[in-house]
């Protein structure tokens, strides 16, 4: 939610348009986060110059006109996802602060005590022109700047007085070469350039200008000029241990590469995404996870695992539950992170909590991580974003290597999360002695075949594309599965809701007779994910029976089954084939036709599959 960009420069060789151009390019790269307005502020000729517009970034560019030249050296910019106040020009960021409009500020997050602060400021004569919580922060920083004459100290004092989650960036006419930022429970990263420096809510904001980044920790203030970066904490102490790192992907990875959408591109990158997540994990016949900084004796003592996640990541966690319990014989629960800490969960020092988040900034998951650690549990983060908050606040991290995911609805990160969960399960089985080394090697060998199988499914996408075009007017689609097919059904339904805005529900197939079968009427499309007939026979035969149940009631049966499974043919209106693999690993294959179906159906309806309505890529508020 919300994209933030800050720039201090420009380097000597750069044109005078550099501050504005960098800010606009950064916002364009952050569009995937979801937004409903955009704006920019520069210090130009000793004054704060703000331009902002409701709607898409094109509206802001139109308002700015063809020339983006400025005499200033700094810029801050923002894409807003509305929380307080409608998406209007007036509520868009940046907001101006001070009695004379001497400061501009952008904000990501929610300031929970803004009402009391606004009342206090209005009593002191400050004028408010928006409905937002952000404007209170702008006036506060301006007020503290009047008192201290130091923008860094003004930001520190303001940040310490705020409650909630926030990233703040501010510029002031009396500090024309400086951008000051603060963060609490909201993402912020510094880009380190040559004669210029950057700030962003995501490295995508500046990856085309520099690959060098610096983490900003919880409750810290960072001051950026063209030639220097300094960090203090909210108590005013200098921070000297900020972690510097190199971004592992380039700007080209965040482009469509000839595909009609980022969603289509990312679906077709999934073979490489899984291969890269698995790469280099086996050494001398043993599984090694370099980021697993938890003592093996602690992992051997674990008596319960709780997976915490939201949305698509929670569906990946459901797949993990089947694998971890089967391989490790440890009771495993999957909790929606936003419910976890509100139900007084039973968590002890022998509980291992696995937090799954693509961005590493999901606020609901971050709050659950903190609660789990307060109860003494160890936490492993599964994440796609180095330097993000959740891995930094966890005891260990297992990173995906799927590259940037731009489309709001997740595809390749989902497969990467499942692959990482398999790695974690096998690693725990190895540490705890559940398997011999040769058994681990055999499972890994089969897992490493999956990228090739994924590519096979992608290469055979024509059938599902035609099916999506044929069903573009469908008003409801149901999804059924058992075992790992159940979370696959849930994920298929979620993708269709997110992209096509139609009724879609995923069910455990055994639940049909307990209520959902009442939804089945003549012509009702029902996807059924069928497990391998070479696995547990009773599981396969039960699902075949479920196909017969819905077809007998008039359903249009769309069956996903492995190659050679002829038992489903008499009862299927369409059979979509995937390569044969172990039952547990099938979750990496059977979901792909459902992703393609949702993407193609939404495209056929003329919808924006990269930025679905009302959704944001990174949910950084509770």
Coordinates of C-alpha atoms in Angstrom, one line a residue:
X1 CA 0.0 0.0 0.0
X2 CA 1.3 3.4 -1.0
X3 CA 4.5 4.1 -2.8
X4 CA 7.1 6.5 -1.5
X5 CA 10.1 8.0 -3.3
X6 CA 12.7 10.4 -2.0
X7 CA 15.7 11.9 -3.9
X8 CA 18.7 14.1 -3.0
X9 CA 21.1 15.2 -5.7
X10 CA 21.5 15.7 -8.5
X11 CA 25.0 14.5 -9.4
X12 CA 27.1 17.0 -11.3
X13 CA 26.5 15.5 -14.8
X14 CA 22.7 15.2 -14.4
X15 CA 20.2 17.5 -16.0
X16 CA 18.1 20.0 -13.9
X17 CA 15.1 17.7 -14.4
X18 CA 16.8 14.9 -12.6
X19 CA 15.0 15.2 -9.2
X20 CA 11.5 15.2 -10.7
X21 CA 12.4 12.6 -13.3
X22 CA 13.7 10.2 -10.7
X23 CA 10.7 10.7 -8.5
X24 CA 8.2 10.0 -11.3
X25 CA 10.2 7.0 -12.5
X26 CA 10.2 5.7 -9.0
X27 CA 6.5 6.1 -8.6
X28 CA 6.0 4.3 -11.9
X29 CA 8.0 1.3 -10.6
X30 CA 5.8 1.3 -7.4
X31 CA 2.5 1.4 -9.2
X32 CA 2.1 -2.3 -8.5
X33 CA 1.6 -1.6 -4.8
X34 CA -1.8 -0.2 -5.6
X35 CA -2.9 3.5 -5.4
X36 CA -5.7 6.0 -6.2
X37 CA -3.8 9.3 -6.3
X38 CA -0.2 10.6 -6.8
X39 CA 1.8 13.7 -6.0
X40 CA 5.3 15.2 -5.9
X41 CA 7.0 18.0 -4.0
X42 CA 10.3 19.8 -4.8
X43 CA 12.1 22.8 -3.3
X44 CA 12.2 25.3 -6.2
X45 CA 13.6 28.8 -5.9
X46 CA 13.4 28.7 -2.1
X47 CA 9.7 27.6 -2.0
X48 CA 7.9 24.3 -1.6
X49 CA 6.3 23.4 -4.9
X50 CA 3.6 20.6 -4.7
X51 CA 1.7 19.0 -7.5
X52 CA -0.8 16.2 -6.9
X53 CA -3.8 14.6 -8.6
X54 CA -6.4 11.9 -7.9
X55 CA -6.3 8.9 -10.2
X56 CA -3.5 7.3 -12.1
X57 CA 0.1 8.6 -12.5
X58 CA -0.7 9.9 -16.0
X59 CA -2.9 12.5 -14.4
X60 CA 0.1 13.8 -12.3
X61 CA 2.3 13.8 -15.4
X62 CA -0.3 15.8 -17.3
X63 CA -0.5 18.3 -14.4
X64 CA 3.2 18.8 -14.4
X65 CA 3.4 19.4 -18.2
X66 CA 6.2 18.6 -20.5
X67 CA 9.0 20.3 -18.6
X68 CA 10.2 18.7 -15.4
X69 CA 13.1 21.1 -14.9
X70 CA 13.7 22.5 -11.4
X71 CA 16.3 24.6 -9.6
X72 CA 15.9 22.3 -6.6
X73 CA 18.1 19.4 -5.5
X74 CA 15.5 17.3 -3.6
X75 CA 12.1 15.7 -4.3
X76 CA 9.6 13.5 -2.5
X77 CA 6.8 11.7 -4.2
X78 CA 3.9 9.4 -3.3
X79 CA 1.2 7.2 -4.6
X80 CA -1.7 7.0 -2.1
X81 CA -4.1 4.1 -1.2
X82 CA -6.9 5.9 0.6
X83 CA -7.5 5.2 4.3
X84 CA -8.5 8.6 5.8
X85 CA -10.6 10.5 3.3
X86 CA -11.7 9.8 -0.3
X87 CA -9.2 9.7 -3.2
X88 CA -9.3 13.4 -4.2
X89 CA -6.7 16.0 -5.2
X90 CA -6.9 17.5 -1.7
X91 CA -6.4 14.3 0.1
X92 CA -3.5 13.2 -2.1
X93 CA 0.1 13.5 -0.9
X94 CA 2.3 15.4 -0.4
X95 CA 0.7 17.5 2.3
X96 CA 2.0 21.0 3.2
X97 CA 2.8 21.8 6.8
X98 CA 3.5 25.0 8.7
X99 CA 1.9 28.4 8.9
X100 CA 3.4 29.5 5.6
X101 CA 3.5 26.2 3.7
X102 CA 7.2 25.9 4.3
X103 CA 7.3 22.0 4.5
X104 CA 6.0 19.1 2.4
X105 CA 5.5 15.6 3.8
X106 CA 4.4 12.2 2.4
X107 CA 3.3 9.3 4.6
X108 CA 2.7 5.6 4.3
X109 CA 0.6 3.9 7.1
X110 CA -1.9 5.0 9.6
X111 CA -1.4 7.5 12.5
X112 CA -3.7 6.2 15.2
X113 CA -3.6 9.3 17.4
X114 CA -4.1 11.8 14.6
X115 CA -7.5 13.1 15.9
X116 CA -6.0 14.3 19.2
X117 CA -3.0 15.8 17.4
X118 CA -5.2 17.6 14.9
X119 CA -7.4 19.1 17.7
X120 CA -4.2 20.3 19.4
X121 CA -2.8 21.8 16.3
X122 CA -6.1 23.5 15.3
X123 CA -6.1 25.0 18.8
X124 CA -2.7 26.5 18.0
X125 CA -3.9 28.1 14.8
X126 CA -2.8 25.6 12.2
X127 CA -5.1 25.2 9.2
X128 CA -6.2 21.8 7.8
X129 CA -7.4 21.4 4.3
X130 CA -7.7 17.6 4.0
X131 CA -9.4 14.7 5.7
X132 CA -6.2 12.8 6.2
X133 CA -4.2 11.7 9.2
X134 CA -1.0 12.7 7.3
X135 CA -1.6 16.5 7.5
X136 CA -1.3 16.4 11.2
X137 CA 2.2 15.0 10.9
X138 CA 3.1 17.6 8.3
X139 CA 2.2 20.4 10.7
X140 CA 3.9 18.7 13.6
X141 CA 7.2 18.5 11.8
X142 CA 6.9 22.1 10.7
X143 CA 6.1 23.2 14.2
X144 CA 9.2 21.3 15.6
X145 CA 11.3 22.8 12.8
X146 CA 10.3 26.3 14.0
X147 CA 11.5 25.4 17.5
X148 CA 14.7 23.5 16.7
X149 CA 15.8 24.8 13.3
X150 CA 16.9 21.3 12.5
X151 CA 14.9 19.1 10.2
X152 CA 16.3 15.8 11.5
X153 CA 15.5 16.7 15.1
X154 CA 12.1 18.0 14.1
X155 CA 11.3 14.7 12.4
X156 CA 12.7 12.7 15.4
X157 CA 10.5 14.6 17.9
X158 CA 7.4 14.2 15.7
X159 CA 7.9 10.5 15.1
X160 CA 8.4 9.9 18.8
X161 CA 5.0 11.5 19.4
X162 CA 3.0 9.4 16.8
X163 CA 1.2 6.2 17.4
X164 CA 0.5 3.6 14.7
X165 CA 2.4 2.6 11.6
X166 CA 4.2 5.1 9.4
X167 CA 6.9 6.0 7.0
X168 CA 7.4 9.7 6.7
X169 CA 9.4 11.7 4.2
X170 CA 9.7 15.5 4.5
X171 CA 11.5 18.4 2.8
X172 CA 11.7 22.0 4.0
X173 CA 12.5 25.3 2.3
X174 CA 15.1 26.1 4.9
X175 CA 16.9 22.8 4.3
X176 CA 16.8 22.7 0.4
X177 CA 19.4 20.0 0.0
X178 CA 18.0 17.5 2.5
X179 CA 15.3 14.8 2.7
X180 CA 14.5 13.5 6.2
X181 CA 12.5 10.3 6.8
X182 CA 11.3 8.1 9.7
X183 CA 9.8 4.7 10.0
X184 CA 7.9 2.6 12.4
X185 CA 6.2 -0.6 11.3
X186 CA 6.3 0.5 7.7
X187 CA 8.9 -0.1 4.9
X188 CA 11.7 2.2 4.1
X189 CA 15.0 1.6 2.3
X190 CA 17.9 3.9 1.2
X191 CA 19.5 3.7 -2.2
X192 CA 23.2 4.7 -2.2
X193 CA 24.3 6.4 -5.4
X194 CA 27.3 8.4 -6.7
X195 CA 26.6 12.1 -6.0
X196 CA 23.0 11.3 -5.3
X197 CA 21.0 9.2 -2.8
X198 CA 17.5 7.8 -2.8
X199 CA 14.7 6.7 -0.5
X200 CA 11.9 4.3 -1.2
X201 CA 9.3 2.1 0.2
X202 CA 10.7 -0.6 -2.0
X203 CA 14.1 -0.9 -3.9
X204 CA 12.1 -0.9 -7.1
X205 CA 11.8 2.9 -6.6
X206 CA 15.5 3.3 -7.5
X207 CA 16.9 0.1 -8.8
X208 CA 17.5 1.6 -12.3
X209 CA 19.8 4.2 -10.7
X210 CA 21.7 2.1 -8.1
X211 CA 22.1 -1.5 -6.9
X212 CA 23.4 -0.5 -3.5
X213 CA 20.9 -0.3 -0.6
X214 CA 20.9 0.4 3.1
X215 CA 18.4 -1.0 5.6
X216 CA 16.6 1.4 7.9
X217 CA 15.6 -0.2 11.2
X218 CA 12.5 0.1 13.3
X219 CA 12.0 3.5 15.0
X220 CA 14.8 5.2 13.1
X221 CA 15.2 8.6 11.4
X222 CA 17.4 8.8 8.3
X223 CA 18.8 12.1 6.8
X224 CA 19.8 12.1 3.1
X225 CA 21.7 14.6 1.0
X226 CA 23.4 14.2 -2.3
X227 CA 26.7 13.1 -0.6
X228 CA 25.7 11.7 2.8
X229 CA 23.3 9.4 4.7
X230 CA 23.0 9.4 8.5
X231 CA 20.7 7.5 10.8
X232 CA 19.6 8.1 14.4
X233 CA 17.0 6.3 16.5
X234 CA 13.9 7.9 18.0
X235 CA 15.9 8.6 21.2
X236 CA 18.5 10.6 19.2
X237 CA 21.3 8.0 19.3
X238 CA 23.5 7.5 16.3
X239 CA 23.0 4.3 14.4
X240 CA 26.2 2.8 13.1
X241 CA 25.3 -0.8 12.3
X242 CA 22.8 -0.3 9.4
X243 CA 23.2 -3.2 7.0
X244 CA 24.3 -2.4 3.5
X245 CA 23.4 -4.9 0.7
X246 CA 23.4 -5.3 -3.1
X247 CA 20.1 -5.7 -5.0
X248 CA 20.2 -9.0 -6.8
X249 CA 17.9 -8.0 -9.8
X250 CA 18.0 -5.2 -12.3
X251 CA 15.4 -2.8 -13.7
X252 CA 14.8 -5.0 -16.7
X253 CA 13.3 -7.6 -14.3
X254 CA 10.6 -5.2 -13.4
X255 CA 9.5 -4.7 -17.1
X256 CA 6.9 -6.7 -19.0
X257 CA 9.4 -8.2 -21.4
X258 CA 6.9 -8.4 -24.3
X259 CA 4.1 -10.0 -22.3
X260 CA 0.7 -8.2 -22.3
X261 CA 0.8 -7.8 -18.5
X262 CA 3.1 -8.3 -15.6
X263 CA 0.7 -11.1 -14.4
X264 CA 1.2 -13.0 -17.7
X265 CA 5.0 -12.5 -17.5
X266 CA 5.2 -13.7 -13.9
X267 CA 3.1 -16.8 -14.6
X268 CA 5.5 -17.7 -17.3
X269 CA 8.5 -17.1 -15.1
X270 CA 7.5 -19.7 -12.6
X271 CA 9.7 -22.5 -13.8
X272 CA 12.8 -20.3 -13.3
X273 CA 11.4 -19.0 -10.0
X274 CA 11.1 -22.4 -8.5
X275 CA 14.5 -23.5 -9.9
X276 CA 16.2 -20.5 -8.5
X277 CA 14.5 -21.0 -5.1
X278 CA 15.9 -24.6 -5.0
X279 CA 19.3 -23.7 -6.4
X280 CA 22.4 -24.5 -4.3
X281 CA 20.5 -26.0 -1.4
X282 CA 22.2 -29.5 -1.5
X283 CA 25.9 -29.8 -0.4
X284 CA 27.7 -33.1 -0.1
X285 CA 24.5 -35.0 0.1
X286 CA 22.9 -32.8 2.8
X287 CA 20.4 -30.0 2.7
X288 CA 21.7 -26.7 3.8
X289 CA 19.8 -23.5 4.4
X290 CA 22.3 -20.7 4.9
X291 CA 19.8 -18.3 6.5
X292 CA 18.7 -20.9 9.1
X293 CA 20.3 -19.3 12.2
X294 CA 18.5 -21.4 14.8
X295 CA 20.5 -24.0 16.7
X296 CA 19.7 -27.6 15.6
X297 CA 19.1 -28.5 19.2
X298 CA 16.3 -26.0 19.3
X299 CA 14.8 -27.4 16.1
X300 CA 15.0 -30.9 17.5
X301 CA 13.0 -29.8 20.6
X302 CA 10.1 -28.3 18.6
X303 CA 6.8 -29.9 19.5
X304 CA 4.5 -27.7 17.4
X305 CA 4.7 -25.6 14.3
X306 CA 2.4 -22.6 13.6
X307 CA 2.3 -21.1 10.1
X308 CA 1.1 -17.5 10.1
X309 CA 0.2 -15.7 6.8
X310 CA -2.6 -13.9 5.0
X311 CA -4.2 -14.4 1.6
X312 CA -2.2 -16.3 -1.0
X313 CA 0.6 -16.9 1.5
X314 CA -1.8 -18.6 3.8
X315 CA -2.7 -21.0 1.0
X316 CA 1.0 -21.8 0.6
X317 CA 1.1 -22.4 4.4
X318 CA -1.8 -24.9 4.0
X319 CA 0.3 -26.8 1.5
X320 CA 3.2 -26.7 4.0
X321 CA 1.1 -28.2 6.7
X322 CA 0.6 -31.4 4.7
X323 CA 4.3 -31.7 3.9
X324 CA 5.7 -30.9 7.3
X325 CA 3.4 -33.1 9.2
X326 CA 4.0 -36.0 6.8
X327 CA 7.8 -35.7 6.8
X328 CA 8.5 -34.5 10.3
X329 CA 5.6 -35.8 12.3
X330 CA 5.2 -32.5 14.1
X331 CA 1.7 -31.1 14.7
X332 CA 1.3 -28.1 12.3
X333 CA -1.3 -25.4 12.4
X334 CA -2.0 -22.6 9.8
X335 CA -3.3 -19.4 11.3
X336 CA -4.5 -16.3 9.5
X337 CA -2.0 -13.8 10.9
X338 CA -4.6 -11.1 11.6
X339 CA -6.5 -13.5 13.9
X340 CA -3.5 -15.1 15.5
X341 CA -2.8 -12.8 18.4
X342 CA -6.4 -12.0 19.1
X343 CA -7.4 -15.5 20.2
X344 CA -4.7 -15.9 22.9
X345 CA -2.8 -18.7 21.0
X346 CA -1.0 -21.4 22.9
X347 CA 2.6 -20.7 22.0
X348 CA 5.7 -21.7 24.0
X349 CA 9.5 -21.8 23.7
X350 CA 9.0 -25.2 22.0
X351 CA 6.8 -23.7 19.2
X352 CA 8.3 -22.9 15.9
X353 CA 6.4 -20.2 14.1
X354 CA 6.8 -19.9 10.3
X355 CA 5.8 -16.5 8.9
X356 CA 5.2 -16.3 5.2
X357 CA 5.1 -12.9 3.4
X358 CA 6.1 -12.0 -0.1
X359 CA 6.9 -8.4 0.8
X360 CA 8.2 -9.0 4.3
X361 CA 6.1 -6.0 5.3
X362 CA 2.6 -7.4 5.7
X363 CA 1.5 -5.6 8.9
X364 CA -0.8 -8.4 10.1
X365 CA 2.0 -10.9 9.8
X366 CA 4.5 -8.6 11.4
X367 CA 2.3 -8.1 14.5
X368 CA 1.8 -11.8 14.8
X369 CA 5.6 -12.4 14.6
X370 CA 6.1 -9.9 17.4
X371 CA 3.5 -11.6 19.5
X372 CA 4.9 -15.0 18.9
X373 CA 8.4 -13.9 19.9
X374 CA 7.0 -12.3 23.1
X375 CA 5.7 -15.7 24.0
X376 CA 9.1 -17.3 23.6
X377 CA 8.6 -18.9 20.2
X378 CA 11.3 -19.1 17.5
X379 CA 10.3 -17.6 14.2
X380 CA 11.4 -18.5 10.7
X381 CA 10.4 -16.0 8.0
X382 CA 9.8 -17.1 4.4
X383 CA 10.1 -14.0 2.3
X384 CA 11.0 -12.6 -1.2
X385 CA 12.4 -9.3 -0.1
X386 CA 15.8 -8.9 1.5
X387 CA 16.1 -6.1 4.0
X388 CA 12.4 -6.1 4.8
X389 CA 11.0 -6.0 8.3
X390 CA 9.7 -9.5 9.0
X391 CA 13.0 -11.3 8.2
X392 CA 14.9 -8.8 10.2
X393 CA 12.6 -9.3 13.3
X394 CA 12.6 -13.1 13.0
X395 CA 15.2 -15.6 14.3
X396 CA 15.9 -17.0 10.9
X397 CA 14.9 -16.3 7.3
X398 CA 14.5 -18.5 4.2
X399 CA 14.5 -16.2 1.1
X400 CA 12.8 -16.9 -2.2
X401 CA 14.8 -16.1 -5.3
X402 CA 11.9 -15.4 -7.6
X403 CA 12.7 -11.8 -8.5
X404 CA 10.4 -8.8 -8.2
X405 CA 6.7 -9.6 -8.4
X406 CA 4.9 -6.6 -9.8
X407 CA 1.3 -7.8 -10.4
X408 CA -0.8 -7.2 -7.3
X409 CA -2.2 -10.8 -7.3
X410 CA 0.6 -13.2 -6.5
X411 CA 1.7 -16.1 -8.8
X412 CA 5.4 -16.8 -9.0
X413 CA 5.9 -15.8 -5.3
X414 CA 3.2 -18.4 -4.4
X415 CA 5.1 -21.2 -6.1
X416 CA 8.3 -19.9 -4.5
X417 CA 6.7 -20.0 -1.1
X418 CA 5.5 -23.5 -1.6
X419 CA 9.0 -24.6 -2.7
X420 CA 10.6 -22.8 0.3
X421 CA 8.1 -24.6 2.6
X422 CA 9.2 -27.9 1.1
X423 CA 12.8 -27.0 1.8
X424 CA 12.0 -26.1 5.3
X425 CA 10.1 -29.3 5.9
X426 CA 12.9 -31.5 4.5
X427 CA 15.5 -29.5 6.5
X428 CA 13.6 -30.1 9.7
X429 CA 13.2 -33.8 8.8
X430 CA 17.0 -34.0 8.3
X431 CA 17.8 -32.2 11.5
X432 CA 15.4 -34.3 13.5
X433 CA 16.4 -37.6 12.0
X434 CA 13.1 -38.4 10.4
X435 CA 14.9 -39.4 7.1
X436 CA 18.2 -40.8 6.2
X437 CA 20.4 -38.7 3.9
X438 CA 19.7 -40.8 0.8
X439 CA 15.9 -40.3 1.4
X440 CA 16.4 -36.5 1.6
X441 CA 18.5 -36.7 -1.6
X442 CA 15.8 -38.7 -3.4
X443 CA 13.0 -36.2 -2.4
X444 CA 15.2 -33.3 -3.4
X445 CA 15.9 -34.9 -6.8
X446 CA 12.2 -35.3 -7.4
X447 CA 11.6 -31.7 -6.3
X448 CA 14.3 -30.5 -8.7
X449 CA 12.4 -32.0 -11.6
X450 CA 9.5 -29.7 -10.9
X451 CA 10.7 -26.7 -12.9
X452 CA 10.8 -28.8 -16.1
X453 CA 7.2 -30.0 -15.3
X454 CA 6.1 -26.5 -14.6
X455 CA 7.4 -25.4 -18.0
X456 CA 5.5 -28.3 -19.6
X457 CA 2.2 -27.0 -18.1
X458 CA 3.0 -23.5 -19.3
X459 CA 3.8 -24.7 -22.8
X460 CA 0.4 -26.4 -23.0
X461 CA -1.6 -23.4 -21.9
X462 CA -3.7 -23.1 -25.1
X463 CA -6.5 -25.3 -23.8
X464 CA -7.0 -23.3 -20.6
X465 CA -6.7 -20.0 -22.5
X466 CA -9.5 -21.0 -24.8
X467 CA -11.6 -22.2 -21.9
X468 CA -11.2 -18.8 -20.2
X469 CA -12.3 -17.0 -23.3
X470 CA -15.3 -19.3 -23.6
X471 CA -16.3 -18.6 -19.9
X472 CA -15.8 -14.9 -19.8
X473 CA -19.5 -14.3 -19.0
X474 CA -19.5 -16.9 -16.1
X475 CA -21.0 -15.4 -12.9
X476 CA -19.8 -18.1 -10.5
X477 CA -17.1 -20.8 -10.5
X478 CA -16.5 -23.4 -7.8
X479 CA -13.2 -25.2 -7.0
X480 CA -12.8 -28.6 -5.3
X481 CA -9.8 -30.5 -4.0
X482 CA -8.5 -32.9 -1.3
X483 CA -5.1 -33.1 0.4
X484 CA -2.8 -30.4 -1.2
X485 CA -5.6 -30.0 -3.8
X486 CA -7.7 -28.3 -1.2
X487 CA -5.4 -25.2 -0.7
X488 CA -5.0 -25.3 -4.5
X489 CA -8.7 -25.0 -4.9
X490 CA -8.7 -22.1 -2.4
X491 CA -5.9 -20.3 -4.3
X492 CA -7.7 -20.8 -7.6
X493 CA -10.9 -19.3 -6.2
X494 CA -8.9 -16.4 -4.7
X495 CA -7.2 -15.6 -8.0
X496 CA -10.5 -15.5 -9.8
X497 CA -12.0 -13.2 -7.2
X498 CA -9.0 -10.9 -7.3
X499 CA -8.8 -10.6 -11.1
X500 CA -12.3 -11.2 -12.5
X501 CA -14.5 -9.9 -9.7
X502 CA -16.9 -12.8 -9.9
X503 CA -18.1 -15.2 -7.3
X504 CA -15.6 -18.0 -6.7
X505 CA -15.3 -20.4 -3.8
X506 CA -12.8 -23.2 -3.1
X507 CA -13.9 -26.2 -1.0
X508 CA -12.5 -29.3 0.5
X509 CA -14.2 -31.8 -1.8
X510 CA -15.4 -33.9 1.2
X511 CA -17.4 -30.8 2.4
X512 CA -19.7 -31.0 -0.7
X513 CA -22.4 -33.1 1.0
X514 CA -22.2 -30.9 4.1
X515 CA -23.7 -27.9 2.4
X516 CA -21.9 -26.5 -0.7
X517 CA -23.4 -29.0 -3.1
X518 CA -26.6 -26.9 -2.8
X519 CA -24.8 -24.3 -5.0
X520 CA -24.5 -26.7 -7.9
X521 CA -27.1 -26.2 -10.6
X522 CA -27.3 -26.9 -14.4
X523 CA -24.2 -25.5 -16.1
X524 CA -22.4 -24.5 -12.9
X525 CA -18.6 -24.6 -13.7
X526 CA -16.7 -26.7 -11.2
X527 CA -12.9 -27.1 -11.3
X528 CA -11.8 -30.3 -9.6
X529 CA -8.1 -30.9 -8.7
X530 CA -7.5 -34.7 -8.8
X531 CA -4.6 -36.3 -6.8
X532 CA -2.3 -38.8 -8.4
X533 CA -3.8 -42.3 -8.9
X534 CA -0.3 -43.6 -8.0
X535 CA -0.5 -42.1 -4.5
X536 CA -3.0 -43.1 -1.8
X537 CA -5.7 -44.9 -3.9
X538 CA -8.6 -44.0 -1.5
X539 CA -7.8 -40.3 -1.9
X540 CA -7.9 -40.5 -5.7
X541 CA -11.1 -42.6 -5.8
X542 CA -12.9 -40.2 -3.4
X543 CA -12.2 -37.2 -5.7
X544 CA -13.4 -39.1 -8.7
X545 CA -16.6 -39.8 -6.8
X546 CA -16.9 -36.1 -6.0
X547 CA -16.7 -35.4 -9.8
X548 CA -19.6 -37.8 -10.3
X549 CA -21.6 -36.1 -7.6
X550 CA -21.5 -32.6 -9.1
X551 CA -21.9 -33.8 -12.6
X552 CA -25.0 -35.7 -11.7
X553 CA -26.5 -32.3 -10.6
X554 CA -25.7 -30.6 -13.9
X555 CA -22.2 -29.1 -13.2
X556 CA -19.8 -28.5 -16.0
X557 CA -16.8 -30.4 -14.7
X558 CA -13.3 -29.0 -15.5
X559 CA -10.9 -31.6 -14.2
X560 CA -7.1 -31.1 -13.6
X561 CA -5.5 -34.5 -13.5
X562 CA -2.1 -36.0 -14.2
X563 CA -1.1 -37.5 -17.4
X564 CA -2.3 -41.1 -17.8
X565 CA -5.2 -40.8 -15.3
X566 CA -8.0 -42.2 -17.4
X567 CA -10.4 -42.8 -14.5
X568 CA -11.6 -39.1 -14.7
X569 CA -12.3 -39.1 -18.4
X570 CA -15.9 -40.4 -18.3
X571 CA -17.0 -37.7 -15.8
X572 CA -15.1 -34.7 -17.1
X573 CA -16.3 -32.1 -19.6
X574 CA -12.7 -30.9 -19.9
X575 CA -9.5 -32.6 -18.8
X576 CA -6.5 -30.4 -18.2
X577 CA -3.4 -32.5 -17.9
X578 CA -0.3 -31.9 -15.8
X579 CA 2.9 -34.1 -15.5
X580 CA 2.9 -36.9 -13.0
X581 CA 4.7 -36.2 -9.7
X582 CA 4.5 -37.1 -6.0
X583 CA 1.2 -36.2 -4.5
X584 CA 2.7 -33.6 -2.1
X585 CA 4.6 -31.9 -4.9
X586 CA 1.5 -31.6 -7.2
X587 CA 0.6 -28.3 -5.6
X588 CA 3.4 -26.7 -7.7
X589 CA 1.7 -27.9 -10.9
X590 CA -2.1 -28.0 -10.5
X591 CA -2.4 -24.4 -9.5
X592 CA -0.8 -23.1 -12.8
X593 CA -3.9 -23.8 -15.0
X594 CA -6.0 -21.9 -12.4
X595 CA -3.7 -18.9 -12.5
X596 CA -3.8 -18.8 -16.3
X597 CA -7.6 -19.2 -16.3
X598 CA -8.1 -16.3 -13.9
X599 CA -5.6 -14.1 -15.8
X600 CA -7.1 -14.9 -19.2
X601 CA -10.7 -14.7 -18.1
X602 CA -10.1 -11.2 -16.6
X603 CA -8.3 -10.1 -19.7
X604 CA -11.2 -11.3 -21.8
X605 CA -13.5 -9.2 -19.7
X606 CA -11.3 -6.1 -20.3
X607 CA -10.0 -5.8 -16.7
X608 CA -6.6 -4.7 -15.5
X609 CA -5.0 -7.9 -14.2
X610 CA -1.9 -6.1 -12.9
X611 CA -3.8 -3.7 -10.7
X612 CA -7.2 -5.1 -9.6
X613 CA -9.6 -2.7 -8.0
X614 CA -9.4 -2.0 -4.3
X615 CA -6.3 -4.1 -3.9
X616 CA -2.7 -3.3 -2.9
X617 CA 0.4 -5.4 -3.3
X618 CA 1.9 -4.8 0.1
X619 CA -0.7 -4.5 2.9
X620 CA 1.2 -2.4 5.4
X621 CA -1.7 -1.5 7.7
X622 CA -3.7 -3.7 10.1

